[in-house]
Amino acid sequence: MQRVAVLSQHVVAGGPARPPLGAAATSAAASPIVAKLKGKIAALAKDRVALKAELLKAGDTKIQDLTVEMCINGARSIKAMVTETSDLDAAKGIAYRGLSLFEANQKLPKAPGGESGLPEAAFWLLLTGEIPSAEETAAFTAELHARSAVPANVLTTLATLPKDTHPMTQLSMCMLAMQKDSKFSAKYQEGMMKNAYWEWALEDALDLIARIPVVAAHIYRRTFKDGSAPPYDSKLDWAGNYAQMLGVNDSEAFKECTRLYLMLHADHEGGNVSAHTSHLVGSALSDPYYSWAAGLCGLAGPLHGLANQECLRWLKETQKNLGGQEPTVEILTKYAQDTLASGKVIPGFGHGVLRQTDPRYTIQKEFAEAHFPDDPLFKLANVCFQAIPPVLQATGKVKNPWPNVDALSGTCMQYYGLNQEDYYTVVFAVSRSLGCMANLVWSRMMGLPIERPKSMTLDALEAAAKKQ
Ligand code: NMX
Ligand code: MLT
């Protein structure tokens, strides 16, 4: 297979120079699919912005009582922000614009011959509330390809980083390196009107989403391989091309697995750490690059996105300790108990909101059962599903003992040869950029203000508790 340095064949010539904004604005306006996308967002926003204004007239309506516990314990369950793109139900899981993941996966356009909903079509759904047609999806994919050239300064920045820098650190730094070309930021400096914020946030969001798979693939190739990769293929869809640029597996099955992965992880309402972080940073009118660089730093935490890395590490270690022995519920129960006794969490289980098995886990399990039912790690993960929940339940404190998305995502990737678990959160990140960018566009469209909750001292909480 021909291999080339993935970024060096895909950079903006002369890189560091900022493209003239007028030209960028004109070319964006000249793209029929972007004009259509903007029209759909604006049409949907008409009602939603009016509804927001109406709701604010009854702004003192109570929706919830706050407790000392909520204040101390990570703002859990506090309803304190607006997110339009998706909503998380504790029992049913995430819905993208009202569609469950099962429905979304069924209805979203597919790659030729494929069964997984295309993630760029999911992005369109999150932005517009509509499932795009096959023609709209094809034009939108082409638009992302047209925007995918990565500025040369990003490559230069990456080259300065030691190869053993964690891939998530590399990715976040690349987002910051791209910030110099932010159209939102440049327009703000020119004094754009508030009602134009969302369009320029969208312009940055489209550029960022177009480029992030290229950067992510380059990070993989430079960190774990020799830096060369299969060339960018604009005949493929957004996720299919990302999968092939990783250069680990040429099969259509791996592309399908990647499409599914990137569709499933795209959004999880607004309160999760990465979405909340990017929303918060964006509320200061920091541009999408700043916002997503910050969101990525949150995603890199082991209780959030890094759990997929930790989970695979845990499974591999367990597999090694088994030394060829068949995994049983009894053995896995003991391993899980030992993990808890050593003061660690069991990665891939539990959730801040969900109280049932994560539907993203279920959908990945169905994929694995169809494509690699006999994979030893998948078999081990299945035994974990039986063994771990009772162990967590027995602690008496874990609110959700069931598996979340991270319990299987790494197992799917390793089957196709992407077996460096330190990279897994980057795949999550490529996907979550869709939801966080869609949210940012909508936050600017709705004119949401700077986010600034009130904090309390323990003394003030004590005084409040004494009053009751
Ligand atoms: N293993 C061990 N202990 C756990 C687990 C787990 N999987 N889940 C919850 N607990 C503990 C938790 O640490 C807390 O202990 P303590 O009171 O001593 O501080 C107690 O149970 C109550 O926690 P919950 O209210 O059930 O969960 P919380 O909302 O605080 O945290 C997670 C949610 C997801 C952070 C937690 O379940 C966890 O640490 N899971 C393992 C890491 C993981 O899989 N994260 C991925 C989440 C999904 N994602 O992709 O972001
Ligand atoms: C996510 O996908 O963001 C995680 O499940 C964490 C969350 O929702 O809090």
XYZ file of C-alpha atoms and ligand atoms in Angstrom:
528
model
C 0.000 0.000 0.000
C 1.269 3.476 -0.868
C 1.970 5.499 2.256
C 2.679 9.197 2.606
C 3.095 11.515 5.568
C -0.545 12.121 6.272
C -0.381 15.780 7.199
C 2.416 16.869 4.925
C 0.340 15.773 1.893
C -2.688 17.542 3.296
C -1.678 20.990 4.440
C -2.580 24.444 3.257
C 0.267 25.547 0.982
C 2.162 28.345 2.607
C 0.276 27.399 5.790
C 0.876 30.017 8.395
C -0.557 32.885 6.317
C -4.167 33.604 7.331
C -6.534 33.128 4.377
C -8.182 36.445 3.483
C -11.453 36.589 5.415
C -13.409 38.077 2.555
C -12.426 35.178 0.338
C -13.299 32.684 3.050
C -16.674 34.338 3.580
C -17.417 34.402 -0.137
C -16.417 30.802 -0.707
C -18.532 29.708 2.273
C -21.518 31.632 0.983
C -20.924 30.171 -2.476
C -21.261 26.620 -1.208
C -24.877 25.564 -1.824
C -24.823 22.905 0.870
C -23.563 25.319 3.539
C -26.170 27.857 2.450
C -28.809 25.134 2.768
C -27.483 24.081 6.181
C -27.537 27.665 7.423
C -31.065 28.093 6.084
C -32.264 25.018 7.954
C -30.599 26.069 11.209
C -32.054 29.564 10.888
C -35.526 28.175 10.129
C -35.471 25.892 13.167
C -34.037 28.657 15.328
C -36.910 31.022 14.583
C -39.281 29.084 16.835
C -36.670 28.087 19.364
C -35.341 31.611 19.906
C -38.919 32.878 20.217
C -39.625 30.104 22.730
C -36.559 31.067 24.740
C -37.770 34.670 24.900
C -41.258 33.495 25.918
C -39.843 31.251 28.648
C -37.769 34.090 30.016
C -40.958 36.109 30.538
C -41.865 33.472 33.128
C -38.248 33.268 34.188
C -38.980 32.846 37.906
C -40.909 29.582 37.357
C -39.405 26.947 39.672
C -38.063 23.788 38.034
C -36.158 22.293 40.945
C -35.133 22.629 44.581
C -31.414 22.633 45.254
C -29.874 20.729 48.128
C -26.591 20.944 49.995
C -25.758 17.502 48.585
C -26.133 18.721 44.979
C -23.909 21.693 45.689
C -21.132 19.615 47.240
C -21.344 16.540 45.011
C -20.414 17.804 41.586
C -23.659 19.633 40.737
C -25.135 16.201 40.037
C -28.760 16.408 38.771
C -28.847 20.209 38.867
C -30.762 21.396 35.820
C -28.746 24.468 35.034
C -28.148 24.784 31.312
C -29.893 24.609 27.955
C -28.808 22.058 25.331
C -30.975 21.640 22.259
C -29.094 18.984 20.305
C -29.675 15.938 22.502
C -31.253 14.824 25.758
C -30.203 12.031 28.124
C -32.848 9.892 29.810
C -31.608 7.859 32.791
C -33.390 4.731 31.548
C -33.490 5.092 27.779
C -30.155 6.764 27.125
C -29.329 9.536 24.724
C -31.696 10.861 22.056
C -30.377 12.990 19.197
C -33.041 15.631 18.524
C -35.682 13.300 19.927
C -34.479 10.159 18.117
C -33.121 7.289 20.192
C -29.749 6.005 19.039
C -31.409 2.887 17.659
C -33.755 5.070 15.586
C -31.001 7.451 14.537
C -28.750 4.591 13.485
C -31.561 3.094 11.452
C -32.678 6.343 9.777
C -29.377 8.098 9.081
C -27.939 7.693 5.553
C -25.309 4.981 5.199
C -22.154 4.449 3.152
C -22.779 2.307 0.030
C -23.581 -1.211 1.252
C -23.170 -0.114 4.881
C -25.405 -0.481 7.935
C -23.980 2.150 10.294
C -25.485 5.635 10.297
C -22.961 8.163 8.971
C -21.640 10.463 11.694
C -21.564 13.561 9.465
C -25.277 12.924 8.848
C -25.706 12.754 12.646
C -23.977 16.160 12.827
C -26.496 17.531 10.321
C -29.296 16.059 12.464
C -27.903 17.671 15.628
C -27.620 21.029 13.856
C -30.926 21.082 11.996
C -33.254 18.590 13.710
C -33.621 16.770 10.366
C -32.270 13.533 8.952
C -30.439 14.634 5.804
C -31.304 13.037 2.478
C -28.685 10.913 0.709
C -27.976 13.849 -1.642
C -27.596 16.320 1.223
C -25.287 13.905 3.017
C -23.121 13.426 -0.081
C -22.845 17.192 -0.604
C -22.098 17.738 3.082
C -19.379 15.074 3.057
C -17.877 16.758 -0.017
C -17.987 20.110 1.787
C -16.044 18.648 4.707
C -13.473 17.213 2.303
C -13.123 20.644 0.699
C -12.347 22.173 4.092
C -9.973 19.474 5.311
C -6.585 21.002 4.481
C -4.694 21.453 7.726
C -2.663 24.662 8.135
C 1.079 23.971 8.007
C 1.702 25.525 11.426
C -0.238 22.646 12.987
C 2.259 20.172 11.563
C 5.108 22.328 12.809
C 3.577 22.449 16.286
C 3.092 18.684 16.364
C 6.644 18.071 15.251
C 7.917 19.869 18.373
C 6.099 17.445 20.699
C 7.875 14.347 21.985
C 6.232 11.263 20.485
C 5.460 9.937 23.949
C 3.235 12.948 24.645
C -0.225 11.529 25.306
C -2.270 11.558 22.060
C -4.989 13.633 23.775
C -2.442 16.297 24.698
C -1.245 16.322 21.095
C -4.808 16.686 19.848
C -5.703 19.511 22.205
C -2.523 21.369 21.252
C -3.381 20.963 17.564
C -6.771 22.567 18.181
C -4.990 25.515 19.777
C -2.535 25.667 16.888
C -5.501 25.983 14.515
C -6.980 28.805 16.567
C -4.888 31.399 14.762
C -7.118 30.932 11.718
C -10.395 31.198 13.623
C -12.911 33.054 11.464
C -15.125 33.697 14.507
C -12.264 35.317 16.350
C -11.208 37.446 13.351
C -14.787 38.567 12.758
C -15.170 39.442 16.441
C -12.097 41.656 16.186
C -13.691 43.345 13.184
C -16.767 44.053 15.322
C -19.342 41.572 14.030
C -22.931 41.960 15.172
C -24.308 39.539 17.776
C -26.732 38.005 15.293
C -23.790 36.904 13.128
C -22.030 35.002 15.929
C -23.626 31.668 15.103
C -22.703 31.772 11.414
C -19.033 32.336 12.145
C -19.106 29.748 14.916
C -20.533 27.377 12.277
C -17.757 28.284 9.827
C -15.109 27.403 12.431
C -17.037 24.296 13.463
C -17.122 23.002 9.873
C -13.405 23.657 9.389
C -12.559 22.012 12.704
C -14.660 18.930 11.991
C -13.259 18.623 8.481
C -9.687 18.702 9.782
C -9.843 16.783 13.039
C -9.717 13.289 11.442
C -6.616 14.290 9.464
C -4.869 15.565 12.575
C -6.030 12.591 14.656
C -4.756 10.103 12.054
C -1.428 11.909 11.897
C -1.122 11.761 15.686
C -1.717 8.005 15.542
C 0.814 7.452 12.763
C 3.553 9.592 14.320
C 3.032 8.190 17.815
C 2.685 4.501 17.093
C 3.999 3.995 13.529
C 6.579 5.671 11.302
C 4.585 8.812 10.525
C 3.493 7.707 7.060
C -0.098 6.771 6.255
C -2.420 5.945 3.377
C -3.284 9.141 1.461
C -6.438 11.137 2.171
C -9.314 9.661 0.128
C -12.071 12.146 -0.633
C -14.115 9.434 -2.340
C -14.823 8.039 1.110
C -17.134 9.451 3.767
C -15.790 11.411 6.766
C -15.427 8.407 9.088
C -14.490 5.886 6.389
C -11.635 8.136 5.329
C -10.494 8.552 8.945
C -10.493 4.766 9.356
C -8.407 4.250 6.228
C -5.940 7.021 7.175
C -5.261 5.209 10.447
C -3.738 2.535 8.217
C -4.404 -0.406 10.523
C -7.028 -2.303 8.560
C -8.245 -1.956 4.969
C -11.510 -3.807 5.460
C -14.961 -2.354 4.944
C -15.874 -3.864 8.327
C -13.362 -1.601 10.123
C -14.752 1.420 8.281
C -18.267 0.398 9.341
C -17.097 -0.087 12.916
C -15.524 3.403 12.873
C -18.663 4.970 11.367
C -20.759 3.379 14.104
C -18.311 4.418 16.816
C -18.242 8.031 15.613
C -22.027 8.172 15.270
C -22.646 6.728 18.746
C -20.238 8.969 20.650
C -21.243 12.223 18.926
C -23.324 13.831 21.664
C -24.445 13.164 25.253
C -26.441 16.277 26.142
C -24.760 19.265 27.740
C -23.726 18.254 31.253
C -20.920 15.763 30.575
C -17.463 17.124 31.319
C -16.261 17.763 27.759
C -19.542 19.238 26.509
C -19.956 21.339 29.618
C -16.357 22.560 29.420
C -16.580 23.560 25.771
C -19.952 25.211 26.430
C -18.546 27.153 29.379
C -15.453 28.306 27.505
C -17.564 29.191 24.466
C -19.873 31.269 26.659
C -17.012 33.738 27.146
C -17.093 34.049 23.329
C -13.837 32.160 23.088
C -13.916 30.696 19.580
C -14.660 27.013 18.738
C -10.954 26.060 18.659
C -10.340 27.384 22.175
C -13.556 25.788 23.359
C -12.822 22.357 21.933
C -9.178 22.392 23.056
C -10.527 22.925 26.587
C -13.260 20.294 26.142
C -10.618 17.786 25.053
C -8.677 18.355 28.264
C -11.829 17.304 30.138
C -12.396 14.322 27.868
C -8.852 13.212 28.708
C -9.825 12.459 32.334
C -10.088 8.784 33.396
C -13.581 9.252 34.847
C -14.753 10.596 31.467
C -13.375 9.805 27.986
C -10.108 8.207 29.092
C -12.179 5.392 30.616
C -12.059 3.615 27.214
C -8.257 3.472 27.462
C -8.410 2.342 31.074
C -11.024 -0.255 30.293
C -8.990 -1.922 27.592
C -5.933 -1.833 29.826
C -7.958 -3.550 32.554
C -9.251 -6.194 30.140
C -5.790 -6.875 28.679
C -4.254 -7.182 32.137
C -7.015 -9.544 33.206
C -6.519 -11.590 30.046
C -2.790 -11.796 30.740
C -3.392 -12.898 34.317
C -5.780 -15.576 33.097
C -2.842 -17.083 31.191
C -4.989 -18.942 28.683
C -7.590 -20.039 31.241
C -11.256 -19.578 30.146
C -12.727 -16.528 31.904
C -15.555 -17.413 34.274
C -17.939 -15.295 36.319
C -16.240 -16.535 39.512
C -12.751 -15.505 38.368
C -13.952 -12.120 37.062
C -15.854 -11.469 40.296
C -12.598 -11.917 42.191
C -10.667 -9.592 39.793
C -13.357 -6.925 40.136
C -13.314 -7.199 43.923
C -9.513 -6.903 43.897
C -9.717 -3.766 41.741
C -12.109 -2.139 44.209
C -9.986 -3.251 47.157
C -6.932 -1.595 45.577
C -8.832 1.735 45.636
C -9.447 1.928 41.877
C -12.688 2.324 39.953
C -13.754 -0.370 37.496
C -13.578 1.462 34.169
C -16.490 1.175 31.768
C -19.115 0.771 34.486
C -21.288 3.373 36.196
C -22.602 6.731 35.080
C -23.493 10.170 36.390
C -26.971 10.122 34.820
C -27.731 6.703 33.268
C -29.308 4.104 35.526
C -29.482 1.269 32.993
C -27.076 -0.358 30.553
C -25.915 2.336 28.138
C -27.650 1.843 24.743
C -24.312 2.719 23.135
C -22.918 -0.400 24.827
C -25.845 -2.463 23.546
C -25.430 -1.253 19.957
C -21.688 -1.962 19.993
C -22.407 -5.396 21.474
C -24.782 -6.142 18.595
C -22.059 -5.084 16.148
C -19.467 -7.279 17.864
C -21.829 -10.258 17.941
C -22.393 -9.871 14.200
C -18.739 -9.342 13.244
C -16.454 -11.045 15.795
C -18.431 -13.184 18.256
C -15.423 -15.399 18.971
C -12.875 -12.690 19.682
C -11.285 -13.619 23.037
C -11.441 -10.057 24.387
C -15.102 -9.735 23.409
C -15.818 -13.010 25.189
C -14.016 -11.671 28.254
C -16.011 -8.407 28.093
C -19.204 -10.494 28.020
C -18.211 -12.324 31.179
C -17.480 -8.917 32.766
C -21.048 -7.899 31.940
C -22.243 -10.806 34.079
C -19.686 -10.526 36.866
C -19.105 -6.813 37.504
C -22.594 -5.343 38.168
C -23.211 -7.562 41.242
C -19.781 -6.600 42.624
C -20.576 -2.900 42.232
C -24.084 -3.399 43.637
C -22.594 -5.078 46.693
C -20.718 -1.882 47.590
C -24.106 -0.320 48.362
C -22.997 3.046 47.008
C -22.637 2.740 43.221
C -25.801 4.222 41.716
C -25.458 2.551 38.325
C -23.626 -0.807 38.243
C -24.222 -1.303 34.499
C -21.747 -0.906 31.636
C -21.324 2.389 29.796
C -20.076 3.045 26.258
C -16.418 2.624 27.244
C -16.847 -0.992 28.303
C -16.806 -2.176 24.678
C -15.518 0.550 22.374
C -11.858 -0.427 22.812
C -12.677 -4.100 22.351
C -14.113 -3.242 18.923
C -11.069 -1.171 17.924
C -8.506 -3.762 19.032
C -10.225 -6.476 16.998
C -9.398 -4.525 13.829
C -5.789 -3.950 14.838
C -6.070 -0.544 16.522
C -4.653 -1.947 19.714
C -2.785 0.994 21.272
C -5.304 1.867 23.968
C -3.606 5.209 24.706
C -5.127 6.357 21.418
C -8.743 5.408 22.096
C -9.848 8.691 23.644
C -8.768 10.462 20.457
C -11.321 8.398 18.505
C -13.939 9.425 21.081
C -12.767 13.028 20.649
C -13.101 13.008 16.861
C -16.693 11.915 17.362
C -17.583 14.218 20.261
C -16.376 17.235 18.259
C -19.668 16.819 16.348
C -21.909 17.284 19.375
C -19.839 19.968 21.029
C -19.562 21.988 17.821
C -23.298 21.659 17.140
C -23.942 22.871 20.676
C -21.631 25.814 20.303
C -23.415 26.926 17.135
C -26.764 26.679 18.894
C -25.560 28.482 22.004
C -24.448 31.420 19.845
C -27.662 31.224 17.827
C -29.751 31.408 21.017
C -27.632 34.249 22.333
C -26.898 32.403 25.573
C -24.936 34.605 27.957
C -21.617 34.049 29.675
C -21.983 31.146 32.114
C -21.239 32.156 35.648
C -22.834 30.067 38.426
C -22.581 31.137 42.067
C -20.265 29.159 44.310
C -20.679 28.823 48.079
C -18.313 28.354 50.982
C -18.873 25.478 53.394
C -19.647 28.098 56.073
C -22.428 29.528 53.923
C -23.820 26.023 53.350
C -23.648 25.344 57.072
C -25.558 28.551 57.769
C -28.193 27.526 55.198
C -28.495 24.069 56.763
C -28.903 25.560 60.270
C -31.718 27.825 59.122
C -33.913 24.824 58.234
N -16.035 1.467 40.066
C -15.816 1.733 41.360
N -16.502 2.643 42.078
C -17.474 3.291 41.436
C -17.799 3.054 40.094
C -17.015 2.107 39.399
N -17.198 1.844 38.104
N -18.828 3.846 39.745
C -19.130 4.574 40.838
N -18.314 4.243 41.854
C -18.253 4.832 43.194
C -17.872 6.310 43.087
O -16.477 6.454 42.947
C -18.431 6.846 44.380
O -17.559 6.461 45.411
P -17.295 7.422 46.697
O -18.636 7.701 47.286
O -16.401 6.631 47.556
O -16.663 8.678 46.147
C -19.723 6.040 44.542
O -19.547 4.843 43.781
C -20.974 6.758 44.062
O -20.764 7.166 42.728
P -21.986 7.322 41.718
O -22.877 8.395 42.263
O -22.585 6.006 41.430
O -21.264 7.799 40.392
P -20.760 9.271 39.998
O -21.909 9.959 39.326
O -20.120 9.971 41.134
O -19.621 8.929 38.958
C -18.660 7.815 37.096
C -19.922 8.454 37.661
C -18.892 7.464 35.642
C -17.521 8.836 37.169
C -18.324 6.533 37.904
O -19.373 5.592 37.748
C -17.010 5.914 37.537
O -15.969 6.330 38.070
N -16.999 4.910 36.586
C -15.773 4.330 36.112
C -15.129 5.253 35.090
C -15.924 5.266 33.809
O -16.292 4.244 33.264
N -16.163 6.486 33.289
C -16.776 6.622 31.976
C -18.098 7.372 31.969
C -18.633 7.436 30.574
N -17.814 8.290 29.697
O -17.466 7.896 28.633
O -17.500 9.433 30.037
C -20.422 10.862 27.761
O -20.626 10.270 26.707
O -20.171 12.084 27.767
C -20.377 10.082 29.027
O -21.280 9.029 29.011
C -20.383 10.892 30.285
C -21.620 11.650 30.642
O -22.617 11.688 29.951
O -21.573 12.253 31.751
